[in-house]
CSV table of C-alpha atoms in Angstrom, one decimal:
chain,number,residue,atom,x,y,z
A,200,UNK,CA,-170.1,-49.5,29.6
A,201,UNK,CA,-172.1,-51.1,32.5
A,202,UNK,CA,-170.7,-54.2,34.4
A,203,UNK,CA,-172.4,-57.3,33.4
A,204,UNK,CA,-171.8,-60.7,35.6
A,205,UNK,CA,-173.5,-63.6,33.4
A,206,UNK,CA,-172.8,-65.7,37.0
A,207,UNK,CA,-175.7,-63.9,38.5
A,208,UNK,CA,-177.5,-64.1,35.5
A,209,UNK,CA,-181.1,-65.2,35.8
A,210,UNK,CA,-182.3,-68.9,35.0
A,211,UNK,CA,-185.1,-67.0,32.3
A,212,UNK,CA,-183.2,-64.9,29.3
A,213,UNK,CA,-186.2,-63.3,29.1
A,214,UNK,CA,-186.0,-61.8,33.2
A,215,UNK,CA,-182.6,-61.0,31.6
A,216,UNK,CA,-184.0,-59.0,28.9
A,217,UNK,CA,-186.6,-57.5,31.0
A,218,UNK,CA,-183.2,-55.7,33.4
A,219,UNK,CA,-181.6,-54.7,30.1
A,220,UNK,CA,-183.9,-52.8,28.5
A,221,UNK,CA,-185.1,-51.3,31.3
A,222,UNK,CA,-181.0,-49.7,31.8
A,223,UNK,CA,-181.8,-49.1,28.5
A,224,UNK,CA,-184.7,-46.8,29.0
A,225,UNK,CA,-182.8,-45.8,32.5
A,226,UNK,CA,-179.7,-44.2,30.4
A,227,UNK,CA,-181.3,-42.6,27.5
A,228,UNK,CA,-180.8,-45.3,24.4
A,229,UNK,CA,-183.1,-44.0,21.6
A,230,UNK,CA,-185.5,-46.1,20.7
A,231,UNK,CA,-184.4,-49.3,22.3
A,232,UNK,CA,-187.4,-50.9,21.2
A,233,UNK,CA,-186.1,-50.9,18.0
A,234,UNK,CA,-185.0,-54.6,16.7
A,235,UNK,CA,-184.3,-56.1,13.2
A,236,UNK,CA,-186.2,-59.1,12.4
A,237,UNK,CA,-184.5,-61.3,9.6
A,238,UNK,CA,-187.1,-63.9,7.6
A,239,UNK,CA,-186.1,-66.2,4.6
A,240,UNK,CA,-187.9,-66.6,2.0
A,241,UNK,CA,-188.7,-69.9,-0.2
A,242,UNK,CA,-185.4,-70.1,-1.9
A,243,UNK,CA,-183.6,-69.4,1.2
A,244,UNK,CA,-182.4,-65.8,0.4
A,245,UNK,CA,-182.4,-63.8,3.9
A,246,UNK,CA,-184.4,-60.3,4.1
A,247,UNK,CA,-183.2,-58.0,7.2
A,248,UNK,CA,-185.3,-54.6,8.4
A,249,UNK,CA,-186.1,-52.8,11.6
A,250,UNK,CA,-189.4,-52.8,12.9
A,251,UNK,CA,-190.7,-51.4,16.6
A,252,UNK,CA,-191.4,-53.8,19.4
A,253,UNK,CA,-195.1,-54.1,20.0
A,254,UNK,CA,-194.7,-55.7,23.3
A,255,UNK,CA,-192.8,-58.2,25.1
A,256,UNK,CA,-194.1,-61.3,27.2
A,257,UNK,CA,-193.1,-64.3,28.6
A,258,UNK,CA,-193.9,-65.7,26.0
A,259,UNK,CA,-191.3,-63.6,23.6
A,260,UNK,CA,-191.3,-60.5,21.2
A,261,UNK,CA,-194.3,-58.9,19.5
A,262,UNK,CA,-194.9,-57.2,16.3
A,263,UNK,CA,-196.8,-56.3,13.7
A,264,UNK,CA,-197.0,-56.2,10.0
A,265,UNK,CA,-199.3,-57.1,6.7
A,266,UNK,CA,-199.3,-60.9,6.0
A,267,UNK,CA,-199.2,-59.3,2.6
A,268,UNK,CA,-195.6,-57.6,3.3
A,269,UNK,CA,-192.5,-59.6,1.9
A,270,UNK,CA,-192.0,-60.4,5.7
A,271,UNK,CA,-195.5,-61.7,5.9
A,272,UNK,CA,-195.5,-63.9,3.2
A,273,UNK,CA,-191.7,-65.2,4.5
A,274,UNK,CA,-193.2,-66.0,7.7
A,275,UNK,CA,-195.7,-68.2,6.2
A,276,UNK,CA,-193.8,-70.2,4.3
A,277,UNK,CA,-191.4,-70.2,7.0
A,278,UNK,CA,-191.9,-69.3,10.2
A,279,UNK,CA,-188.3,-69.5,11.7
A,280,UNK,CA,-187.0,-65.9,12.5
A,281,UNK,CA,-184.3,-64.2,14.0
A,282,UNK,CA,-184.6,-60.4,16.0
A,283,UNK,CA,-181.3,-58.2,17.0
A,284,UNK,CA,-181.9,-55.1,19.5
A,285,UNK,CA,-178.6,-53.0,19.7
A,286,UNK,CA,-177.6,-50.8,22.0
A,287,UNK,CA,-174.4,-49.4,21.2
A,288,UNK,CA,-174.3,-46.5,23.7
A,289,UNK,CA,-173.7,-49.5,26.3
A,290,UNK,CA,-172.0,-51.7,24.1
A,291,UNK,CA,-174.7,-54.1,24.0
A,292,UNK,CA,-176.9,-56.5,21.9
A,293,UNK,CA,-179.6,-58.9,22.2
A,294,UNK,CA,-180.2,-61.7,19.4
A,295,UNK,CA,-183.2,-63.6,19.0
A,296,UNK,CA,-183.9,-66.9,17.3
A,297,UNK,CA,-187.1,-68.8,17.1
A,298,UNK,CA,-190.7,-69.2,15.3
A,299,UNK,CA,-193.5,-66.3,14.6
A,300,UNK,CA,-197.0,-67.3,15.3
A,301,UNK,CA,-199.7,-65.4,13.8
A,302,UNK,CA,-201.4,-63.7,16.9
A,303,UNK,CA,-205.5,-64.0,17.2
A,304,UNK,CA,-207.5,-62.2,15.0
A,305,UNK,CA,-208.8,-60.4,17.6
A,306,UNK,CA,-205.4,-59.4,19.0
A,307,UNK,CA,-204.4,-58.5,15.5
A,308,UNK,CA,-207.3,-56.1,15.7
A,309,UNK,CA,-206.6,-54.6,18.9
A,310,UNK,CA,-203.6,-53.6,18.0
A,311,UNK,CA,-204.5,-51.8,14.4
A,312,UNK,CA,-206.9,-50.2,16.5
A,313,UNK,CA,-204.5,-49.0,19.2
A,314,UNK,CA,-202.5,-47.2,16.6
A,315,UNK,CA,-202.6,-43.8,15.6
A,316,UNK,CA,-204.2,-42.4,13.0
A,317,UNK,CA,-201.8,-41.8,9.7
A,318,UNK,CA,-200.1,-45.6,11.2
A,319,UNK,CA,-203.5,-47.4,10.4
A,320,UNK,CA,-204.1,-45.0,6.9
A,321,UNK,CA,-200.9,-46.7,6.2
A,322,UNK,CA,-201.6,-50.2,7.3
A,323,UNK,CA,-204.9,-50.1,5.2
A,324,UNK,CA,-203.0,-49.5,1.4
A,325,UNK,CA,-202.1,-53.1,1.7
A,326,UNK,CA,-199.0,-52.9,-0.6
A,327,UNK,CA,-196.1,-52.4,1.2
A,328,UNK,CA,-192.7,-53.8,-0.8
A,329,UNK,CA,-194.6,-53.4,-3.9
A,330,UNK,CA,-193.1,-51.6,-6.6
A,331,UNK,CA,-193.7,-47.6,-6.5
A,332,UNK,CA,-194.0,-45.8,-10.2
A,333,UNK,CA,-195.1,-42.6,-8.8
A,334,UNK,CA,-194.5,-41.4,-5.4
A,335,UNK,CA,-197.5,-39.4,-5.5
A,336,UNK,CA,-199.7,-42.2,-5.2
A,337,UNK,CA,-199.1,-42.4,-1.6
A,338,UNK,CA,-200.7,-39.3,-1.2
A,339,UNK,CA,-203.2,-40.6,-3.2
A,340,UNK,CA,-203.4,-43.5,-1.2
A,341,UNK,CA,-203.5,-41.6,2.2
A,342,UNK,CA,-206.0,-39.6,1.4
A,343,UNK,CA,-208.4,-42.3,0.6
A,344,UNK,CA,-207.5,-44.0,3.1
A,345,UNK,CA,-208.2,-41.5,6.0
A,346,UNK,CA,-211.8,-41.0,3.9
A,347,UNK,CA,-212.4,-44.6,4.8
A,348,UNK,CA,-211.4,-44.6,8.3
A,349,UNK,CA,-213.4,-41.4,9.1
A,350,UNK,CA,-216.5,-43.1,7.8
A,351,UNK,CA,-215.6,-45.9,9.6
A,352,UNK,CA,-213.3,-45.9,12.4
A,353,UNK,CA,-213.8,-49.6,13.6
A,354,UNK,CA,-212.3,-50.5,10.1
A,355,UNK,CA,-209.3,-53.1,10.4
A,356,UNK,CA,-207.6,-54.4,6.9
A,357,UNK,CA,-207.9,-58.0,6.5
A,358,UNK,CA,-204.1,-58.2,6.2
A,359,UNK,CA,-203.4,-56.9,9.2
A,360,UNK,CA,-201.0,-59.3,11.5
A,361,UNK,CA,-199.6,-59.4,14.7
A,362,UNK,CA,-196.6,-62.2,15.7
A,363,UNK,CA,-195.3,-63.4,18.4
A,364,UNK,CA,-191.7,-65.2,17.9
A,365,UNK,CA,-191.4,-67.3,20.7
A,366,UNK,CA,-187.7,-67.9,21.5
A,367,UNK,CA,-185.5,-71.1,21.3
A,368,UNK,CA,-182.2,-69.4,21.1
A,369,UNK,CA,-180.9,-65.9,23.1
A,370,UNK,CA,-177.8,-64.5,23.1
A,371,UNK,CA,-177.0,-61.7,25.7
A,372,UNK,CA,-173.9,-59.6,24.3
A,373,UNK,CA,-171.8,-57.4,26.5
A,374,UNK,CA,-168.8,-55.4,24.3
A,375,UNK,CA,-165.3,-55.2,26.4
A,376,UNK,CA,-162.9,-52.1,25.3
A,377,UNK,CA,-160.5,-54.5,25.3
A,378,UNK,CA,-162.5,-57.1,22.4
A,379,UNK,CA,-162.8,-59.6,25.4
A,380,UNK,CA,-166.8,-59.2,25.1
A,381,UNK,CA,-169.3,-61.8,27.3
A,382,UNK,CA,-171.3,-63.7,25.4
A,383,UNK,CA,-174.1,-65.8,27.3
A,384,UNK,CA,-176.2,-67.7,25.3
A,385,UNK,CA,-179.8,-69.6,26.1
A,386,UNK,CA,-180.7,-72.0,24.6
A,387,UNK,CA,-184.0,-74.8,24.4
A,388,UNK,CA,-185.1,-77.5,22.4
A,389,UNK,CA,-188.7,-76.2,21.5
A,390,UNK,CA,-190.9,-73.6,23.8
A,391,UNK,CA,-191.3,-75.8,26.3
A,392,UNK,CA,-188.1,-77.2,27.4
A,393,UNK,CA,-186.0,-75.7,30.5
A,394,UNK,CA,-183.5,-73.4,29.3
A,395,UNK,CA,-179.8,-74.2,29.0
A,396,UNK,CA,-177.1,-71.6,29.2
A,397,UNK,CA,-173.1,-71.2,28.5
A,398,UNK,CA,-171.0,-68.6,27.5
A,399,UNK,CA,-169.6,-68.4,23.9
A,400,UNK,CA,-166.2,-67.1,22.2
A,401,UNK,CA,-166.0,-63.4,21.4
C-alpha cells in the first residue's frame, strides 16, 4: 500500500485528490473514475449507485444524469449529496459530501454532445428507473432513438443534466494492514470558507 503522510498534506483536499488519482491512474486501478453518489429522497430514504466522473475542477466533482432519473428528481428536492471513490488495490478511499448544482444549459449540452453515440441513444429514452415489462423495448427504444439522432445529430434531450457537487466535507482514507488506517478529513462551513482539517479515529 503506498505511504501516505497527512503532515505534508496540502492546505486544498482537492490538490489532494488531484495526487491520488493520478497514483491511481500511475498503478493500474480500473476505472478510478468510478464513484458512488448517494441522494435522499423526500422521505429521507437514501439511494446509492455508481456513476463515471465527468470531470473534476476546483470547484468539485462532475457528472451527469436525466433530471428525470430517481437521482435527478432527489437532487431537486434535495440537493445535499455524498460521492465515495474506492481504490482498493491501494487500500484507499475518497468520500465526498456537499450540494449538486445543476450545470448551465449550455454545459449540459456540451456534454450530451461530447458523448458517444449508443450513450446519447440512451440518454434520449428519458425513462431511466422506470419500470421495464418487456426487455425488448429497449431495443425498440434504441433503435428509434439512433433514427432521431441520424436526422438530427445536434439533438440534445431536454432532461439532460449535468452537476457539479461542490464540496463541504472530504475525507482522505488510507487502509493500514494492521487496521491502524489514516483518516484526514476537510472540512468548511459553505463553498466559500477556508478549509479546516484533522484526522479522525479508524
Amino acid at each position: 500500500m503506498p505511504d501516505f503522510d497527512p503532515g505534508a498534506a496540502p492546505e486544498d483536499p482537492a490538490e489532494l485528490f488531484l495526487e491520488w488519482f493520478t497514483a491511481a491512474l500511475r498503478d493500474g486501478v480500473s476505472e478510478p473514475h468510478a464513484m458512488a453518489v448517494t441522494t435522499v429522497d423526500g422521505a429521507g430514504a437514501p439511494s446509492a449507485r455508481v456513476v463515471i466522473m465527468k470531470d473534476f475542477t476546483p470547484e468539485g466533482w462532475w457528472f451527469a444524469t436525466t433530471t428525470t432519473s430517481r437521482k435527478g428528481r432527489d437532487l431537486a428536492g434535495n440537493p445535499n449529496a455524498a460521492l465515495l471513490f474506492y481504490w482498493g488495490a491501494q487500500g484507499r478511499q475518497v468520500r465526498v459530501r456537499g450540494r449538486a448544482e445543476p450545470a448551465s444549459p449550455e454545459r449540459c449540452a456540451a456534454d450530451y454532445l461530447a458523448r458517444p453515440l449508443e450513450s446519447r441513444v440512451v440518454g434520449l429514452h428519458g425513462r431511466q428507473s422506470e419500470p421495464l415489462s418487456d426487455p425488448a423495448d429497449i431495443d425498440r427504444a434504441a433503435d428509434e432513438g439512433r433514427e432521431r439522432l441520424e436526422r438530427d445529430p445536434g439533438l440534445v434531450p431536454e432532461d439532460w443534466g449535468l452537476y457539479l457537487v461542490r464540496p463541504t466535507e472530504v475525507e482522505f482514507w488510507q487502509a493500514d494492514p494492521d487496521r491502524r488506517h489514516t483518516r484526514l478529513h476537510y472540512t468548511r462551513k459553505d463553498a466559500d470558507a477556508p478549509w479546516e482539517r484533522g484526522l479522525l479515529w479508524p
